[in-house]
XYZ file of N, CA and C in Angstrom:
366
model
N 3.933 66.661 22.432
C 3.522 65.477 21.743
C 3.817 64.284 22.643
N 4.971 64.268 23.387
C 5.303 63.126 24.214
C 4.241 62.896 25.323
N 3.713 63.909 25.959
C 2.727 63.751 26.965
C 1.435 63.142 26.389
N 1.088 63.645 25.166
C -0.119 63.088 24.514
C 0.007 61.620 24.232
N 1.225 61.182 23.752
C 1.387 59.719 23.475
C 1.391 58.944 24.755
N 1.969 59.480 25.865
C 1.952 58.748 27.102
C 0.506 58.564 27.612
N -0.336 59.612 27.473
C -1.745 59.540 27.903
C -2.522 58.531 27.022
N -2.233 58.609 25.721
C -2.880 57.662 24.833
C -2.493 56.218 25.134
N -1.182 55.933 25.379
C -0.689 54.609 25.772
C -1.310 54.128 27.030
N -1.388 55.021 28.019
C -2.046 54.655 29.323
C -3.489 54.356 29.148
N -4.180 55.174 28.294
C -5.613 54.904 28.049
C -5.827 53.569 27.376
N -4.929 53.238 26.433
C -5.024 51.956 25.654
C -4.759 50.851 26.651
N -3.819 50.929 27.492
C -3.478 49.877 28.543
C -4.656 49.711 29.422
N -5.278 50.773 29.880
C -6.465 50.630 30.770
C -7.616 49.988 30.057
N -7.844 50.314 28.849
C -8.928 49.657 28.076
C -8.639 48.272 27.865
N -7.391 47.825 27.502
C -7.088 46.426 27.349
C -7.208 45.723 28.674
N -6.842 46.374 29.740
C -6.897 45.747 31.083
C -8.319 45.366 31.496
N -9.240 46.214 31.136
C -10.653 45.990 31.453
C -11.354 44.938 30.657
N -10.805 44.626 29.499
C -11.372 43.664 28.551
C -10.897 42.277 28.611
N -10.283 41.926 29.762
C -9.833 40.585 29.935
C -10.987 39.608 30.004
N -10.882 38.561 29.212
C -12.029 37.641 29.148
C -11.810 36.540 30.228
N -12.852 35.841 30.511
C -12.776 34.660 31.414
C -11.786 33.643 30.899
N -11.755 33.509 29.568
C -10.840 32.480 28.966
C -9.350 32.982 29.172
N -9.080 34.256 29.118
C -7.779 34.736 29.310
C -7.352 34.575 30.794
N -8.278 34.766 31.740
C -8.043 34.559 33.128
C -7.713 33.079 33.426
N -8.465 32.190 32.800
C -8.216 30.718 32.960
C -6.864 30.371 32.430
N -6.522 30.923 31.285
C -5.200 30.594 30.694
C -4.104 31.039 31.622
N -4.264 32.234 32.214
C -3.230 32.761 33.112
C -3.103 31.822 34.316
N -4.234 31.343 34.860
C -4.150 30.509 35.998
C -3.495 29.157 35.684
N -3.938 28.598 34.542
C -3.394 27.292 34.123
C -1.927 27.397 33.869
N -1.443 28.414 33.273
C -0.019 28.665 33.060
C 0.706 28.708 34.387
N 0.157 29.435 35.369
C 0.826 29.591 36.639
C 0.977 28.307 37.414
N 0.004 27.463 37.403
C 0.026 26.269 38.217
C 0.737 25.078 37.460
N 0.852 25.160 36.146
C 1.459 24.022 35.393
C 2.843 24.259 34.905
N 3.321 25.424 35.025
C 4.705 25.653 34.517
C 5.760 24.912 35.381
N 6.732 24.329 34.682
C 7.718 23.468 35.347
C 8.982 24.181 35.690
N 9.129 25.489 35.210
C 10.407 26.187 35.414
C 10.480 26.759 36.819
N 11.660 26.687 37.333
C 12.002 27.240 38.653
C 12.756 28.538 38.532
N 12.980 29.111 37.343
C 13.892 30.249 37.148
C 13.350 31.489 37.877
N 12.067 31.638 38.109
C 11.539 32.838 38.870
C 11.478 32.707 40.322
N 11.826 31.573 40.839
C 11.703 31.310 42.298
C 12.615 32.408 43.077
N 13.807 32.580 42.653
C 14.691 33.531 43.412
C 14.129 34.937 43.448
N 13.692 35.550 42.283
C 13.134 36.901 42.384
C 11.812 36.905 43.135
N 11.041 35.879 43.088
C 9.769 35.795 43.809
C 10.034 35.815 45.286
N 10.900 34.945 45.749
C 11.209 34.952 47.197
C 11.843 36.209 47.698
N 12.858 36.690 46.880
C 13.532 37.983 47.242
C 12.498 39.135 47.348
N 11.662 39.213 46.310
C 10.720 40.325 46.257
C 9.692 40.340 47.367
N 9.168 39.197 47.665
C 8.156 39.143 48.757
C 8.723 39.168 50.131
N 9.897 38.646 50.309
C 10.583 38.816 51.632
C 10.876 40.296 51.826
N 11.268 41.040 50.790
C 11.523 42.458 50.924
C 10.259 43.249 51.287
N 9.083 42.686 50.885
C 7.810 43.262 51.240
C 7.277 42.879 52.616
N 8.159 42.111 53.321
C 7.763 41.708 54.699
C 6.945 40.483 54.834
N 6.885 39.729 53.760
C 6.080 38.403 53.821
C 7.025 37.334 54.264
N 6.647 36.600 55.257
C 7.379 35.525 55.854
C 7.765 34.436 54.722
N 9.013 33.978 54.799
C 9.478 33.014 53.770
C 8.599 31.759 53.751
N 8.035 31.344 54.905
C 7.207 30.118 54.947
C 5.805 30.324 54.334
N 5.480 31.592 54.044
C 4.142 31.957 53.504
C 4.291 32.262 51.989
N 5.436 32.042 51.462
C 5.651 32.207 49.966
C 5.693 30.913 49.312
N 4.598 30.654 48.542
C 4.475 29.326 47.875
C 4.094 29.528 46.409
N 5.135 29.720 45.535
C 4.783 29.908 44.134
C 3.907 28.759 43.597
N 3.101 29.140 42.717
C 2.071 28.178 42.112
C 0.993 27.717 43.072
N 1.016 28.272 44.324
C -0.069 27.900 45.251
C -0.691 29.289 45.710
N 0.070 30.241 46.099
C -0.445 31.467 46.636
C 0.187 32.727 45.987
N 0.795 32.575 44.819
C 1.422 33.714 44.181
C 1.022 33.559 42.671
N 0.231 34.557 42.195
C -0.305 34.474 40.843
C -0.293 35.904 40.196
N -0.519 35.920 38.880
C -0.708 37.188 38.157
C -2.047 37.731 38.565
N -2.307 39.025 38.188
C -3.526 39.698 38.344
C -4.709 38.850 37.760
N -4.487 38.473 36.488
C -5.608 37.684 35.784
C -5.808 36.374 36.447
N -4.767 35.659 36.897
C -4.988 34.385 37.535
C -5.736 34.546 38.847
N -5.451 35.654 39.575
C -6.232 35.914 40.821
C -7.749 36.088 40.486
N -7.973 36.840 39.397
C -9.385 37.043 38.992
C -10.052 35.756 38.730
N -9.390 34.803 38.129
C -9.943 33.483 37.757
C -10.345 32.729 39.008
N -9.595 32.861 40.062
C -9.836 32.044 41.278
C -10.838 32.834 42.192
N -11.340 33.990 41.724
C -12.332 34.682 42.575
C -11.758 35.703 43.525
N -10.517 36.197 43.236
C -9.905 37.243 44.107
C -9.512 38.383 43.254
N -9.412 39.539 43.917
C -8.875 40.717 43.274
C -7.763 41.356 44.016
N -6.831 41.975 43.380
C -5.688 42.593 43.998
C -6.173 43.862 44.644
N -5.809 44.024 45.914
C -6.199 45.231 46.681
C -5.608 46.473 46.001
N -6.357 47.549 46.068
C -5.953 48.848 45.461
C -4.703 49.306 46.185
N -3.698 49.759 45.400
C -2.430 50.274 45.876
C -1.340 49.183 46.038
N -1.670 47.977 45.888
C -0.682 46.920 46.084
C 0.293 46.920 44.907
N 1.545 46.581 45.164
C 2.577 46.419 44.153
C 3.134 45.042 44.276
N 3.123 44.358 43.096
C 3.617 43.004 43.142
C 5.126 42.945 42.840
N 5.558 41.747 42.404
C 6.972 41.447 42.066
C 7.021 41.148 40.591
N 7.962 41.786 39.952
C 8.131 41.621 38.476
C 9.006 40.267 38.295
N 8.455 39.494 37.302
C 9.273 38.262 36.907
C 9.229 38.201 35.407
N 10.007 37.371 34.867
C 10.053 37.168 33.362
C 9.486 35.850 32.997
N 8.763 35.841 31.996
C 8.148 34.607 31.460
C 8.205 34.493 29.975
N 8.041 33.308 29.499
C 8.061 33.105 28.001
C 6.576 32.953 27.546
N 6.185 33.719 26.561
C 4.888 33.653 26.024
C 4.981 32.992 24.663
N 4.181 31.942 24.490
C 4.165 31.166 23.261
C 2.886 31.509 22.419
N 2.964 31.831 21.158
C 1.886 32.075 20.344
C 1.511 30.801 19.467
N 0.267 30.663 19.189
C -0.138 29.556 18.378
C -0.032 29.878 16.906
N 0.287 28.896 16.106
C 0.398 29.167 14.628
C -1.019 29.516 14.076
N -0.982 30.369 13.030
C -2.205 30.651 12.283
C -1.932 30.402 10.866
N -2.876 30.618 10.034
C -2.719 30.403 8.545
C -1.656 31.349 7.952
N -1.486 32.495 8.565
C -0.464 33.431 8.007
C 0.803 33.548 8.855
N 0.816 33.016 10.047
C 1.971 33.245 10.908
C 2.422 31.861 11.526
N 3.721 31.690 11.750
C 4.208 30.583 12.430
C 4.069 30.758 13.968
N 4.131 29.642 14.585
C 4.151 29.693 16.085
C 5.402 30.400 16.521
N 5.416 31.222 17.601
C 6.573 31.912 18.057
C 6.541 31.980 19.595
N 7.599 32.459 20.089
C 7.709 32.729 21.508
C 8.495 33.962 21.768
N 8.208 34.644 22.891
C 8.902 35.856 23.203
C 8.917 35.987 24.739
N 9.836 36.771 25.174
C 10.018 36.994 26.638
C 9.253 38.249 27.040
N 8.526 38.147 28.173
C 7.693 39.198 28.716
C 7.785 39.369 30.164
N 7.808 40.563 30.628
C 7.761 40.854 32.076
C 6.354 40.834 32.578
N 6.102 40.052 33.666
C 4.744 40.126 34.253
C 4.939 40.356 35.738
N 3.798 40.860 36.329
C 3.804 41.050 37.783
C 2.971 40.010 38.511
N 3.531 39.506 39.569
C 2.780 38.521 40.402
C 2.521 39.126 41.795
N 1.465 38.651 42.410
C 1.001 39.094 43.680
C 0.811 37.986 44.712
N 1.095 38.206 45.923
C 0.864 37.198 46.974
C -0.551 37.262 47.441
N -1.081 36.130 47.913
C -2.524 36.060 48.346
C -2.757 37.200 49.352
N -1.843 37.545 50.243
C -2.045 38.605 51.260
C -2.347 39.965 50.590
N -2.064 40.087 49.327
C -2.272 41.375 48.640
C -3.596 41.351 47.856
N -4.423 40.293 48.111
C -5.641 40.165 47.463
C -6.804 40.082 48.440
N -8.052 40.145 47.912
C -9.213 39.933 48.715
C -10.231 39.259 47.900
N -11.178 38.548 48.505
C -12.255 37.828 47.788
C -13.139 38.815 47.078
N -13.528 38.482 45.881
C -14.455 39.327 45.104
C -15.785 39.449 45.893
N -16.186 38.389 46.577
C -17.459 38.445 47.347
C -17.360 39.434 48.546
N -16.214 39.468 49.201
C -16.020 40.408 50.324
C -16.044 41.797 49.831
N -15.572 42.066 48.576
C -15.434 43.414 48.088
C -16.883 43.992 47.726
N -17.827 43.117 47.448
C -19.141 43.557 47.038
C -19.945 44.039 48.153
């Protein structure tokens, strides 16, 4: 039963991953460049230095984004690349039935050197 649930969870994740809209990509990018918090700078620098990227080439909010933010700017993450995990706060908008809320979520960010242009890929 456990293997079945893991396969089902993976299939659901892959399905959700493929259904990312242009609006979601734009939101990801806007959050990445407008966030005022510096709390993720240490793990970003440590993670990418450990991957062999020069400290002078690590520029959060300029060349380090999430998968969806890279899609928004016309780039894709290269197959096999592993990013750096960071923690972010996700805020939800209020609806008629629910109050606005926020929660902590782990996301993965990638350096520009781990991406390629969508045009070059075609």
